[in-house]
Amino acid sequence: MKNPTRFIVALVAVITCTTVPPSALAQTVQETFLGKLEFQGQTITKETAELLHRRLLQQRATQLVTWAMPMMNFNTLYPAMLSNQKMTENDVFFSLCDGYDGVYPYMTANVTTPYTIAMSDLSKTGPVVLDLPAGEIYGVVNDAWMQPIKEIGSGKPETLLLLGPGQKTPEGFNGEIVQSNTFLVLYFYRALGTGDEATKLRTAVQAYKLSEAKNPPKTNFIKYAPKSGDKVELNTQPRDMRFWELVNEYVQREPTADRDRFFYAWLKDLGIEKGKPFKPTAQQKEILQQGLDVGMAMSQAISFNKTREMFPTSLYGKDSGFEDAMAGMNPKIDMPTYSQFNERASYGFEATTTSAGMVSRVAGEGSAYLGSYYDADGNALMGGNHYTLHVGPNPPAANFWSVTVYDIENRLIIRNKSRRSDRSSRTEGLIKNDDSSVDLYFGPTAPEGKEKNWVQTNKGQSFFVYLRLYGPEQAYFDQTFPMSKIEQVR
C-alpha cells in the first residue's frame, strides 16, 4: 500500500457518511401564507407536496370562478329564459320583460325601462336573421362572454345575419354579417320614447332562422307575466355543482378561445375537458365546491369593494360611497396588450349585457350606472334598518334618473309586500324638497308622509342600490355633481 494514511482517511469518510441516521438530516420549516411548509434539507417533504398539490387545485378552481363570471351570466340567463317562457333551444323568440314581475328573474334589471330580449344557440337554430325597422330602437348583439359584436341604433332599416363559429354566409345575402366567436348570442333592444310609436317599435323587429328566410314565420313576441305559484328560474349563478355543470356545457358547446387555453388546462385537471364527459371524482367535487365558495366571495369582493388600485376610474368622487358598476370595463375586453379580467369578473357578478352606450363618454348619450353597497359608516345595508339617500338638485341626466334596490344574494330587484323596488324622476307624486332635491328612504316601514319616496326592504336580507343616469351629462363625467352616502336613520 503506497499511501496508508490516505486510505484510512477515505475509509473514515465513507463510514461517517453511511452511518448518519435519517433523523439527523436538517429538517426546516418555511412560514408562508399557506401555513408551514416542511423541507428535509432543500427537498420538500412528501406530506407538504401533497398539501401543495391540493392547494394548487383549490386556487385554480377559485380563479376559474372569477374567470367564468361573464360567461356564466349568459349561461344561466339562457336556460332561465327558456324555462320561464316555456320555449326550447330550437325556437327563435323575443321575451317582453317589464314591470315588477316581468324583469325579476334577471340580474340588476331596471323596472323603469321595458326590455325586449332574445337569445339563440346558433348551433341548434342555425344562423338567425334580424330585420330592424327605422326608428329609435337601441340595443346590442352580445356573444357568450357579454362582448358586443354589433351595436343597434342607427335609426335606419337594417338586415343582420347572426353567424356562429364555422357557419358560412349564403350566396347573395343582402345585409350585414355579424360573425360571433360563440354559438350562444344575446340580442336585445329598447324602443325609446313614449306612446303609440314606441309601443309599435317594440314588436317591429323581425327575427327568424336563415333556413326559413324564403317564407319567414311571424316573429314570436312573448310577454313574460308569471302567475302566482309559477316556477321562476333565476339568472343568478348557482352556488353548487350546477355551476361547474354549466361551465362544462359551455366548454363542450363552444370553440376554445386562444386567450383561454391555460384556463382550459386548469379545467382539465378538475375533470372538465372538451370532448369528454364530466364525471368528477369525489375529491374533484370537494375541491370544485371549495373553489366555488371562495370564488363567489372573491367575485363579490371584486364587484362590491372596488379599489383604485384595481379599478383606477371606478370610484365616484373622493368619498361619495358610490362606485361605477361597470368598473371601468371596456366591452371589447381584448385590449392591445392584455385582455381584461378583473373588470369582467366584477361586472359579470352583478349585471347582464354590455354595450358601447353603457360606457359612452359623450355627454347626453348612453347611460351611467353607480352602485352603493355600504352605508356611510362602512356597514352592510341591512333590510331590518332604516336608511335615507339624498339626491341633490338637478342630477346630471338629460333624460331621467332612477334608483333601484337589489338583494345581495341574487342581485335581483328586491321582493317585498309593496311590490316595488325603485323610485325615479318619473315616479308620479315623488316628493321634492324646495331646492328640487329628493330624499329617498329604504327600510321595512315607510316614514310617515314619505311613502312615495320609499322602497321597502326585508329584515334579515342585505341589499344594494343602483343610481342610473340616462343621458349622463358633463357634471357626471367631471364628477362635479355631489353624491351623498346612504345614511342609517337611528
One Martini backbone bead per residue (centre of mass of N, CA, C, O) as a GRO file, in nm:
protein
  490
    1MET     BB    1   0.091   0.040   0.028
    2LYS     BB    2   0.160   0.361  -0.052
    3ASN     BB    3  -0.101   0.523   0.120
    4PRO     BB    4  -0.237   0.466   0.423
    5THR     BB    5  -0.344   0.738   0.513
    6ARG     BB    6  -0.545   0.790   0.281
    7PHE     BB    7  -0.716   0.537   0.322
    8ILE     BB    8  -0.816   0.596   0.610
    9VAL     BB    9  -0.961   0.864   0.547
   10ALA     BB   10  -1.161   0.747   0.341
   11LEU     BB   11  -1.292   0.535   0.525
   12VAL     BB   12  -1.406   0.733   0.733
   13ALA     BB   13  -1.586   0.890   0.538
   14VAL     BB   14  -1.772   0.655   0.460
   15ILE     BB   15  -1.872   0.578   0.741
   16THR     BB   16  -1.990   0.853   0.815
   17CYS     BB   17  -2.202   0.872   0.581
   18THR     BB   18  -2.352   0.581   0.639
   19THR     BB   19  -2.421   0.653   0.965
   20VAL     BB   20  -2.633   0.864   0.917
   21PRO     BB   21  -2.919   0.935   1.038
   22PRO     BB   22  -3.217   1.049   0.921
   23SER     BB   23  -3.278   1.242   1.173
   24ALA     BB   24  -3.013   1.428   1.103
   25LEU     BB   25  -3.153   1.571   0.898
   26ALA     BB   26  -3.244   1.871   0.788
   27GLN     BB   27  -3.522   2.036   0.939
   28THR     BB   28  -3.749   2.258   0.780
   29VAL     BB   29  -3.942   2.573   0.812
   30GLN     BB   30  -4.185   2.751   0.617
   31GLU     BB   31  -4.338   3.054   0.624
   32THR     BB   32  -4.672   3.105   0.491
   33PHE     BB   33  -4.986   3.178   0.362
   34LEU     BB   34  -5.038   2.849   0.385
   35GLY     BB   35  -4.822   2.804   0.597
   36LYS     BB   36  -4.642   2.524   0.669
   37LEU     BB   37  -4.330   2.429   0.519
   38GLU     BB   38  -4.165   2.124   0.464
   39PHE     BB   39  -3.815   2.023   0.497
   40GLN     BB   40  -3.537   1.831   0.360
   41GLY     BB   41  -3.342   2.042   0.344
   42GLN     BB   42  -3.430   2.118   0.000
   43THR     BB   43  -3.663   1.909   0.041
   44ILE     BB   44  -3.973   1.835   0.004
   45THR     BB   45  -4.216   1.692   0.153
   46LYS     BB   46  -4.462   1.475   0.096
   47GLU     BB   47  -4.683   1.616   0.263
   48THR     BB   48  -4.645   1.901   0.141
   49ALA     BB   49  -4.689   1.826  -0.153
   50GLU     BB   50  -4.979   1.732  -0.115
   51LEU     BB   51  -5.085   2.001  -0.013
   52LEU     BB   52  -5.004   2.171  -0.270
   53HIS     BB   53  -5.174   2.024  -0.474
   54ARG     BB   54  -5.443   2.107  -0.346
   55ARG     BB   55  -5.402   2.414  -0.345
   56LEU     BB   56  -5.374   2.443  -0.646
   57LEU     BB   57  -5.664   2.349  -0.716
   58GLN     BB   58  -5.813   2.555  -0.542
   59GLN     BB   59  -5.704   2.809  -0.678
   60ARG     BB   60  -5.799   2.742  -0.964
   61ALA     BB   61  -6.099   2.720  -0.901
   62THR     BB   62  -6.129   3.008  -0.799
   63GLN     BB   63  -6.033   3.155  -1.066
   64LEU     BB   64  -6.246   3.021  -1.252
   65VAL     BB   65  -6.481   3.178  -1.140
   66THR     BB   66  -6.389   3.463  -1.227
   67TRP     BB   67  -6.354   3.395  -1.525
   68ALA     BB   68  -6.670   3.289  -1.568
   69MET     BB   69  -6.878   3.510  -1.502
   70PRO     BB   70  -6.987   3.620  -1.783
   71MET     BB   71  -7.057   3.341  -1.902
   72MET     BB   72  -7.248   3.249  -1.669
   73ASN     BB   73  -7.459   3.463  -1.706
   74PHE     BB   74  -7.564   3.349  -1.986
   75ASN     BB   75  -7.579   3.036  -1.888
   76THR     BB   76  -7.837   3.125  -1.707
   77LEU     BB   77  -8.024   3.300  -1.881
   78TYR     BB   78  -8.111   3.104  -2.103
   79PRO     BB   79  -8.258   2.880  -1.934
   80ALA     BB   80  -8.448   3.081  -1.798
   81MET     BB   81  -8.599   3.173  -2.050
   82LEU     BB   82  -8.699   2.898  -2.145
   83SER     BB   83  -8.855   2.825  -1.888
   84ASN     BB   84  -9.035   3.084  -1.846
   85GLN     BB   85  -9.143   3.060  -2.168
   86LYS     BB   86  -9.172   2.771  -2.274
   87MET     BB   87  -8.911   2.696  -2.443
   88THR     BB   88  -8.673   2.620  -2.696
   89GLU     BB   89  -8.358   2.594  -2.860
   90ASN     BB   90  -8.523   2.601  -3.149
   91ASP     BB   91  -8.624   2.879  -3.079
   92VAL     BB   92  -8.750   3.197  -3.199
   93PHE     BB   93  -8.752   3.470  -2.957
   94PHE     BB   94  -8.922   3.720  -2.766
   95SER     BB   95  -8.886   3.888  -2.458
   96LEU     BB   96  -9.123   4.058  -2.256
   97CYS     BB   97  -8.982   4.286  -2.012
   98ASP     BB   98  -9.181   4.419  -1.740
   99GLY     BB   99  -9.181   4.511  -1.444
  100TYR     BB  100  -9.176   4.357  -1.142
  101ASP     BB  101  -9.208   4.057  -1.267
  102GLY     BB  102  -9.070   4.065  -1.557
  103VAL     BB  103  -8.755   4.134  -1.438
  104TYR     BB  104  -8.675   3.959  -1.188
  105PRO     BB  105  -8.483   3.709  -1.300
  106TYR     BB  106  -8.282   3.954  -1.372
  107MET     BB  107  -7.994   4.102  -1.340
  108THR     BB  108  -8.016   4.426  -1.266
  109ALA     BB  109  -8.279   4.521  -1.343
  110ASN     BB  110  -8.508   4.759  -1.491
  111VAL     BB  111  -8.826   4.884  -1.427
  112THR     BB  112  -8.855   5.146  -1.612
  113THR     BB  113  -8.753   4.968  -1.861
  114PRO     BB  114  -8.822   4.801  -2.129
  115TYR     BB  115  -8.771   4.467  -2.253
  116THR     BB  116  -8.611   4.309  -2.548
  117ILE     BB  117  -8.540   3.958  -2.559
  118ALA     BB  118  -8.276   3.749  -2.704
  119MET     BB  119  -8.179   3.398  -2.757
  120SER     BB  120  -7.917   3.194  -2.918
  121ASP     BB  121  -7.832   2.870  -3.042
  122LEU     BB  122  -7.668   2.833  -3.341
  123SER     BB  123  -7.630   2.515  -3.324
  124LYS     BB  124  -7.954   2.478  -3.341
  125THR     BB  125  -8.079   2.709  -3.545
  126GLY     BB  126  -7.882   2.854  -3.678
  127PRO     BB  127  -7.890   3.109  -3.849
  128VAL     BB  128  -7.990   3.456  -3.786
  129VAL     BB  129  -8.243   3.689  -3.865
  130LEU     BB  130  -8.249   4.055  -3.870
  131ASP     BB  131  -8.516   4.296  -3.881
  132LEU     BB  132  -8.478   4.645  -3.889
  133PRO     BB  133  -8.628   4.925  -3.826
  134ALA     BB  134  -8.719   5.227  -3.826
  135GLY     BB  135  -8.592   5.402  -3.548
  136GLU     BB  136  -8.588   5.418  -3.184
  137ILE     BB  137  -8.358   5.172  -3.153
  138TYR     BB  138  -8.170   5.016  -2.879
  139GLY     BB  139  -7.877   4.795  -2.886
  140VAL     BB  140  -7.750   4.446  -2.887
  141VAL     BB  141  -7.488   4.214  -2.966
  142ASN     BB  142  -7.389   3.922  -2.793
  143ASP     BB  143  -7.183   3.715  -2.668
  144ALA     BB  144  -7.104   3.476  -2.419
  145TRP     BB  145  -6.911   3.729  -2.284
  146MET     BB  146  -7.056   4.014  -2.333
  147GLN     BB  147  -6.972   4.093  -2.616
  148PRO     BB  148  -6.985   4.321  -2.851
  149ILE     BB  149  -7.083   4.274  -3.215
  150LYS     BB  150  -7.348   4.474  -3.217
  151GLU     BB  151  -7.485   4.781  -3.272
  152ILE     BB  152  -7.803   4.925  -3.198
  153GLY     BB  153  -7.887   5.267  -3.360
  154SER     BB  154  -7.926   5.411  -3.653
  155GLY     BB  155  -8.251   5.433  -3.747
  156LYS     BB  156  -8.228   5.223  -3.970
  157PRO     BB  157  -8.271   4.996  -4.187
  158GLU     BB  158  -8.192   4.645  -4.112
  159THR     BB  159  -7.990   4.351  -4.200
  160LEU     BB  160  -7.913   4.061  -4.010
  161LEU     BB  161  -7.650   3.805  -3.969
  162LEU     BB  162  -7.619   3.540  -3.748
  163LEU     BB  163  -7.303   3.389  -3.680
  164GLY     BB  164  -7.134   3.114  -3.615
  165PRO     BB  165  -6.899   2.902  -3.587
  166GLY     BB  166  -6.841   2.804  -3.924
  167GLN     BB  167  -7.055   2.972  -4.048
  168LYS     BB  168  -7.198   3.054  -4.358
  169THR     BB  169  -7.245   3.260  -4.615
  170PRO     BB  170  -7.478   3.319  -4.825
  171GLU     BB  171  -7.557   3.360  -5.132
  172GLY     BB  172  -7.686   3.686  -5.177
  173PHE     BB  173  -7.677   3.834  -4.922
  174ASN     BB  174  -7.874   4.121  -4.794
  175GLY     BB  175  -7.643   4.229  -4.559
  176GLU     BB  176  -7.522   4.197  -4.236
  177ILE     BB  177  -7.248   4.048  -4.090
  178VAL     BB  178  -7.254   3.862  -3.773
  179GLN     BB  179  -6.975   3.746  -3.616
  180SER     BB  180  -6.938   3.481  -3.394
  181ASN     BB  181  -6.737   3.307  -3.147
  182THR     BB  182  -7.024   3.209  -3.059
  183PHE     BB  183  -7.327   3.048  -3.038
  184LEU     BB  184  -7.402   3.221  -2.811
  185VAL     BB  185  -7.661   3.474  -2.818
  186LEU     BB  186  -7.748   3.819  -2.770
  187TYR     BB  187  -8.061   4.013  -2.837
  188PHE     BB  188  -8.131   4.358  -2.768
  189TYR     BB  189  -8.392   4.613  -2.696
  190ARG     BB  190  -8.503   4.959  -2.713
  191ALA     BB  191  -8.787   5.166  -2.715
  192LEU     BB  192  -8.795   5.478  -2.744
  193GLY     BB  193  -9.004   5.660  -2.580
  194THR     BB  194  -9.355   5.723  -2.627
  195GLY     BB  195  -9.629   5.561  -2.689
  196ASP     BB  196  -9.727   5.426  -2.988
  197GLU     BB  197  -9.452   5.419  -3.129
  198ALA     BB  198  -9.301   5.249  -2.914
  199THR     BB  199  -9.497   5.011  -2.918
  200LYS     BB  200  -9.449   4.932  -3.217
  201LEU     BB  201  -9.136   4.901  -3.210
  202ARG     BB  202  -9.111   4.664  -3.008
  203THR     BB  203  -9.259   4.465  -3.254
  204ALA     BB  204  -9.086   4.528  -3.539
  205VAL     BB  205  -8.901   4.311  -3.514
  206GLN     BB  206  -8.735   4.055  -3.699
  207ALA     BB  207  -8.708   3.689  -3.638
  208TYR     BB  208  -8.514   3.425  -3.806
  209LYS     BB  209  -8.433   3.165  -3.975
  210LEU     BB  210  -8.251   3.109  -4.252
  211SER     BB  211  -8.415   2.849  -4.337
  212GLU     BB  212  -8.687   3.064  -4.342
  213ALA     BB  213  -8.645   3.311  -4.549
  214LYS     BB  214  -8.856   3.253  -4.780
  215ASN     BB  215  -9.077   3.197  -4.521
  216PRO     BB  216  -9.135   3.382  -4.274
  217PRO     BB  217  -9.228   3.381  -3.972
  218LYS     BB  218  -9.381   3.495  -3.717
  219THR     BB  219  -9.286   3.672  -3.467
  220ASN     BB  220  -9.213   3.585  -3.129
  221PHE     BB  221  -9.391   3.751  -2.872
  222ILE     BB  222  -9.333   3.726  -2.512
  223LYS     BB  223  -9.500   3.776  -2.233
  224TYR     BB  224  -9.378   3.822  -1.908
  225ALA     BB  225  -9.633   3.670  -1.677
  226PRO     BB  226  -9.635   3.554  -1.390
  227LYS     BB  227  -9.791   3.341  -1.184
  228SER     BB  228  -9.906   3.225  -0.915
  229GLY     BB  229  -9.679   2.949  -0.858
  230ASP     BB  230  -9.472   2.982  -1.051
  231LYS     BB  231  -9.189   2.887  -1.190
  232VAL     BB  232  -8.869   3.055  -1.127
  233GLU     BB  233  -8.600   3.132  -1.314
  234LEU     BB  234  -8.266   3.227  -1.258
  235ASN     BB  235  -7.971   3.424  -1.339
  236THR     BB  236  -7.813   3.319  -1.113
  237GLN     BB  237  -7.541   3.192  -0.994
  238PRO     BB  238  -7.460   2.905  -0.882
  239ARG     BB  239  -7.351   2.724  -0.553
  240ASP     BB  240  -7.306   2.456  -0.706
  241MET     BB  241  -7.249   2.203  -0.934
  242ARG     BB  242  -7.402   2.356  -1.156
  243PHE     BB  243  -7.181   2.548  -1.231
  244TRP     BB  244  -6.988   2.326  -1.361
  245GLU     BB  245  -7.193   2.217  -1.562
  246LEU     BB  246  -7.211   2.485  -1.723
  247VAL     BB  247  -6.918   2.502  -1.798
  248ASN     BB  248  -6.918   2.235  -1.956
  249GLU     BB  249  -7.128   2.316  -2.165
  250TYR     BB  250  -6.957   2.535  -2.287
  251VAL     BB  251  -6.705   2.369  -2.365
  252GLN     BB  252  -6.865   2.173  -2.557
  253ARG     BB  253  -6.997   2.396  -2.751
  254GLU     BB  254  -6.741   2.572  -2.770
  255PRO     BB  255  -6.481   2.720  -2.875
  256THR     BB  256  -6.145   2.779  -2.825
  257ALA     BB  257  -5.991   3.033  -2.692
  258ASP     BB  258  -5.678   3.146  -2.683
  259ARG     BB  259  -5.701   3.301  -2.397
  260ASP     BB  260  -5.811   3.002  -2.256
  261ARG     BB  261  -5.603   2.760  -2.251
  262PHE     BB  262  -5.508   2.760  -1.952
  263PHE     BB  263  -5.791   2.724  -1.828
  264TYR     BB  264  -5.838   2.446  -1.963
  265ALA     BB  265  -5.611   2.308  -1.805
  266TRP     BB  266  -5.742   2.342  -1.531
  267LEU     BB  267  -6.008   2.198  -1.594
  268LYS     BB  268  -5.882   1.923  -1.656
  269ASP     BB  269  -5.781   1.875  -1.355
  270LEU     BB  270  -6.114   1.893  -1.272
  271GLY     BB  271  -6.286   1.727  -1.522
  272ILE     BB  272  -6.277   1.942  -1.768
  273GLU     BB  273  -6.319   1.825  -2.110
  274LYS     BB  274  -6.306   1.828  -2.428
  275GLY     BB  275  -6.493   1.544  -2.537
  276LYS     BB  276  -6.571   1.483  -2.232
  277PRO     BB  277  -6.702   1.366  -1.962
  278PHE     BB  278  -6.846   1.479  -1.657
  279LYS     BB  279  -6.664   1.290  -1.390
  280PRO     BB  280  -6.616   1.358  -1.093
  281THR     BB  281  -6.458   1.312  -0.829
  282ALA     BB  282  -6.474   1.340  -0.500
  283GLN     BB  283  -6.232   1.533  -0.484
  284GLN     BB  284  -6.318   1.728  -0.709
  285LYS     BB  285  -6.584   1.815  -0.584
  286GLU     BB  286  -6.463   1.938  -0.330
  287ILE     BB  287  -6.280   2.146  -0.474
  288LEU     BB  288  -6.498   2.287  -0.644
  289GLN     BB  289  -6.663   2.387  -0.400
  290GLN     BB  290  -6.439   2.544  -0.260
  291GLY     BB  291  -6.380   2.733  -0.500
  292LEU     BB  292  -6.668   2.850  -0.519
  293ASP     BB  293  -6.696   2.978  -0.243
  294VAL     BB  294  -6.449   3.170  -0.278
  295GLY     BB  295  -6.507   3.286  -0.564
  296MET     BB  296  -6.772   3.433  -0.490
  297ALA     BB  297  -6.647   3.613  -0.273
  298MET     BB  298  -6.437   3.744  -0.459
  299SER     BB  299  -6.638   3.862  -0.660
  300GLN     BB  300  -6.773   4.045  -0.453
  301ALA     BB  301  -6.519   4.203  -0.378
  302ILE     BB  302  -6.464   4.313  -0.662
  303SER     BB  303  -6.755   4.444  -0.702
  304PHE     BB  304  -6.821   4.585  -0.392
  305ASN     BB  305  -6.482   4.658  -0.350
  306LYS     BB  306  -6.351   4.885  -0.498
  307THR     BB  307  -6.036   4.989  -0.629
  308ARG     BB  308  -5.793   5.196  -0.753
  309GLU     BB  309  -5.589   4.973  -0.818
  310MET     BB  310  -5.793   4.801  -0.995
  311PHE     BB  311  -5.995   5.073  -1.044
  312PRO     BB  312  -5.915   5.389  -1.121
  313THR     BB  313  -6.236   5.487  -1.228
  314SER     BB  314  -6.471   5.373  -1.020
  315LEU     BB  315  -6.469   5.602  -0.817
  316TYR     BB  316  -6.679   5.843  -0.697
  317GLY     BB  317  -6.493   6.052  -0.615
  318LYS     BB  318  -6.354   6.061  -0.299
  319ASP     BB  319  -6.635   6.004  -0.086
  320SER     BB  320  -6.945   5.889  -0.186
  321GLY     BB  321  -7.023   5.561  -0.198
  322PHE     BB  322  -6.976   5.537  -0.512
  323GLU     BB  323  -6.980   5.313  -0.802
  324ASP     BB  324  -6.883   5.182  -1.093
  325ALA     BB  325  -7.038   4.908  -1.220
  326MET     BB  326  -6.837   4.877  -1.475
  327ALA     BB  327  -6.530   4.917  -1.380
  328GLY     BB  328  -6.402   5.031  -1.651
  329MET     BB  329  -6.519   4.874  -1.883
  330ASN     BB  330  -6.441   4.725  -2.187
  331PRO     BB  331  -6.643   4.551  -2.398
  332LYS     BB  332  -6.406   4.423  -2.574
  333ILE     BB  333  -6.164   4.326  -2.356
  334ASP     BB  334  -5.947   4.333  -2.591
  335MET     BB  335  -5.649   4.453  -2.562
  336PRO     BB  336  -5.345   4.521  -2.695
  337THR     BB  337  -5.184   4.374  -2.416
  338TYR     BB  338  -5.470   4.267  -2.302
  339SER     BB  339  -5.716   4.105  -2.100
  340GLN     BB  340  -5.982   4.148  -1.928
  341PHE     BB  341  -6.071   4.053  -1.581
  342ASN     BB  342  -6.177   4.216  -1.338
  343GLU     BB  343  -6.407   4.354  -1.496
  344ARG     BB  344  -6.561   4.096  -1.567
  345ALA     BB  345  -6.604   3.987  -1.281
  346SER     BB  346  -6.753   4.227  -1.164
  347TYR     BB  347  -6.990   4.257  -1.368
  348GLY     BB  348  -7.079   3.953  -1.388
  349PHE     BB  349  -7.182   3.926  -1.091
  350GLU     BB  350  -7.425   4.178  -1.123
  351ALA     BB  351  -7.458   4.180  -1.449
  352THR     BB  352  -7.620   4.236  -1.780
  353THR     BB  353  -7.474   4.325  -2.034
  354THR     BB  354  -7.318   4.504  -2.313
  355SER     BB  355  -7.225   4.841  -2.429
  356ALA     BB  356  -7.130   5.136  -2.558
  357GLY     BB  357  -7.353   5.309  -2.412
  358MET     BB  358  -7.257   5.224  -2.114
  359VAL     BB  359  -6.955   5.381  -2.191
  360SER     BB  360  -7.015   5.654  -2.260
  361ARG     BB  361  -6.848   5.997  -2.309
  362VAL     BB  362  -7.111   6.138  -2.409
  363ALA     BB  363  -7.296   6.388  -2.359
  364GLY     BB  364  -7.638   6.272  -2.346
  365GLU     BB  365  -7.543   5.971  -2.372
  366GLY     BB  366  -7.663   5.695  -2.275
  367SER     BB  367  -7.531   5.547  -1.967
  368ALA     BB  368  -7.530   5.525  -1.601
  369TYR     BB  369  -7.366   5.334  -1.320
  370LEU     BB  370  -7.433   5.344  -0.969
  371GLY     BB  371  -7.301   5.194  -0.675
  372SER     BB  372  -7.427   5.087  -0.341
  373TYR     BB  373  -7.313   4.872  -0.046
  374TYR     BB  374  -7.283   5.094   0.182
  375ASP     BB  375  -7.268   5.285   0.439
  376ALA     BB  376  -7.128   5.562   0.592
  377ASP     BB  377  -6.988   5.341   0.807
  378GLY     BB  378  -6.932   5.059   0.635
  379ASN     BB  379  -7.198   4.910   0.638
  380ALA     BB  380  -7.425   4.705   0.575
  381LEU     BB  381  -7.722   4.674   0.403
  382MET     BB  382  -8.006   4.635   0.608
  383GLY     BB  383  -8.344   4.550   0.603
  384GLY     BB  384  -8.400   4.628   0.923
  385ASN     BB  385  -8.323   4.906   0.846
  386HIS     BB  386  -8.286   5.263   0.821
  387TYR     BB  387  -8.274   5.482   0.528
  388THR     BB  388  -8.099   5.753   0.349
  389LEU     BB  389  -8.115   5.940   0.030
  390HIS     BB  390  -7.951   6.210  -0.122
  391VAL     BB  391  -8.071   6.391  -0.405
  392GLY     BB  392  -7.973   6.626  -0.573
  393PRO     BB  393  -8.002   6.881  -0.765
  394ASN     BB  394  -7.992   6.815  -1.081
  395PRO     BB  395  -7.925   6.560  -1.217
  396PRO     BB  396  -7.700   6.429  -1.471
  397ALA     BB  397  -7.985   6.393  -1.673
  398ALA     BB  398  -8.136   6.426  -1.975
  399ASN     BB  399  -8.376   6.230  -1.908
  400PHE     BB  400  -8.325   6.026  -1.644
  401TRP     BB  401  -8.370   5.892  -1.312
  402SER     BB  402  -8.270   5.607  -1.096
  403VAL     BB  403  -8.362   5.394  -0.808
  404THR     BB  404  -8.241   5.068  -0.716
  405VAL     BB  405  -8.324   4.763  -0.544
  406TYR     BB  406  -8.110   4.492  -0.428
  407ASP     BB  407  -8.023   4.178  -0.371
  408ILE     BB  408  -7.730   4.025  -0.288
  409GLU     BB  409  -7.757   3.718  -0.342
  410ASN     BB  410  -7.896   3.766  -0.658
  411ARG     BB  411  -7.920   4.052  -0.803
  412LEU     BB  412  -8.223   4.137  -0.752
  413ILE     BB  413  -8.504   4.262  -0.724
  414ILE     BB  414  -8.678   4.347  -0.471
  415ARG     BB  415  -8.889   4.172  -0.251
  416ASN     BB  416  -9.226   4.283  -0.164
  417LYS     BB  417  -9.532   4.396  -0.049
  418SER     BB  418  -9.530   4.666  -0.235
  419ARG     BB  419  -9.420   4.604  -0.526
  420ARG     BB  420  -9.131   4.769  -0.513
  421SER     BB  421  -8.778   4.889  -0.623
  422ASP     BB  422  -8.834   5.196  -0.718
  423ARG     BB  423  -8.714   5.530  -0.795
  424SER     BB  424  -8.797   5.834  -0.986
  425SER     BB  425  -8.835   6.112  -1.191
  426ARG     BB  426  -9.113   5.948  -1.294
  427THR     BB  427  -9.251   5.948  -1.032
  428GLU     BB  428  -9.553   5.970  -0.917
  429GLY     BB  429  -9.543   6.200  -0.649
  430LEU     BB  430  -9.272   6.290  -0.594
  431ILE     BB  431  -9.087   6.418  -0.334
  432LYS     BB  432  -8.978   6.753  -0.304
  433ASN     BB  433  -8.772   6.990  -0.244
  434ASP     BB  434  -8.722   7.325  -0.271
  435ASP     BB  435  -8.445   7.253  -0.452
  436SER     BB  436  -8.528   6.962  -0.598
  437SER     BB  437  -8.458   6.766  -0.414
  438VAL     BB  438  -8.415   6.417  -0.290
  439ASP     BB  439  -8.562   6.189  -0.054
  440LEU     BB  440  -8.477   5.865   0.023
  441TYR     BB  441  -8.619   5.539   0.135
  442PHE     BB  442  -8.500   5.260   0.345
  443GLY     BB  443  -8.722   4.999   0.467
  444PRO     BB  444  -8.971   4.822   0.635
  445THR     BB  445  -9.078   5.118   0.681
  446ALA     BB  446  -9.247   5.407   0.643
  447PRO     BB  447  -9.232   5.726   0.652
  448GLU     BB  448  -9.425   5.961   0.738
  449GLY     BB  449  -9.537   6.094   0.428
  450LYS     BB  450  -9.302   5.909   0.240
  451GLU     BB  451  -9.402   5.676   0.051
  452LYS     BB  452  -9.312   5.776  -0.242
  453ASN     BB  453  -8.986   5.756  -0.133
  454TRP     BB  454  -9.018   5.437  -0.085
  455VAL     BB  455  -8.834   5.130  -0.008
  456GLN     BB  456  -8.877   4.810   0.067
  457THR     BB  457  -8.740   4.605   0.317
  458ASN     BB  458  -8.574   4.307   0.461
  459LYS     BB  459  -8.538   4.119   0.712
  460GLY     BB  460  -8.223   3.954   0.676
  461GLN     BB  461  -8.159   4.141   0.415
  462SER     BB  462  -7.935   4.234   0.195
  463PHE     BB  463  -7.834   4.537   0.008
  464PHE     BB  464  -7.850   4.737  -0.296
  465VAL     BB  465  -7.763   5.030  -0.510
  466TYR     BB  466  -7.889   5.203  -0.799
  467LEU     BB  467  -7.775   5.467  -1.008
  468ARG     BB  468  -7.937   5.606  -1.287
  469LEU     BB  469  -7.822   5.764  -1.597
  470TYR     BB  470  -7.997   5.917  -1.859
  471GLY     BB  471  -7.795   6.100  -2.017
  472PRO     BB  472  -7.518   6.184  -1.923
  473GLU     BB  473  -7.358   6.451  -1.799
  474GLN     BB  474  -7.077   6.636  -1.741
  475ALA     BB  475  -7.094   6.623  -1.426
  476TYR     BB  476  -7.036   6.323  -1.423
  477PHE     BB  477  -6.759   6.307  -1.567
  478ASP     BB  478  -6.635   6.530  -1.362
  479GLN     BB  479  -6.750   6.484  -1.069
  480THR     BB  480  -6.941   6.747  -0.960
  481PHE     BB  481  -7.164   6.588  -0.864
  482PRO     BB  482  -7.306   6.541  -0.561
  483MET     BB  483  -7.267   6.264  -0.359
  484SER     BB  484  -7.442   6.065  -0.128
  485LYS     BB  485  -7.461   5.885   0.135
  486ILE     BB  486  -7.590   5.624   0.303
  487GLU     BB  487  -7.806   5.667   0.579
  488GLN     BB  488  -7.861   5.583   0.895
  489VAL     BB  489  -8.155   5.559   1.087
  490ARG     BB  490  -8.183   5.609   1.457
   0.00000   0.00000   0.00000
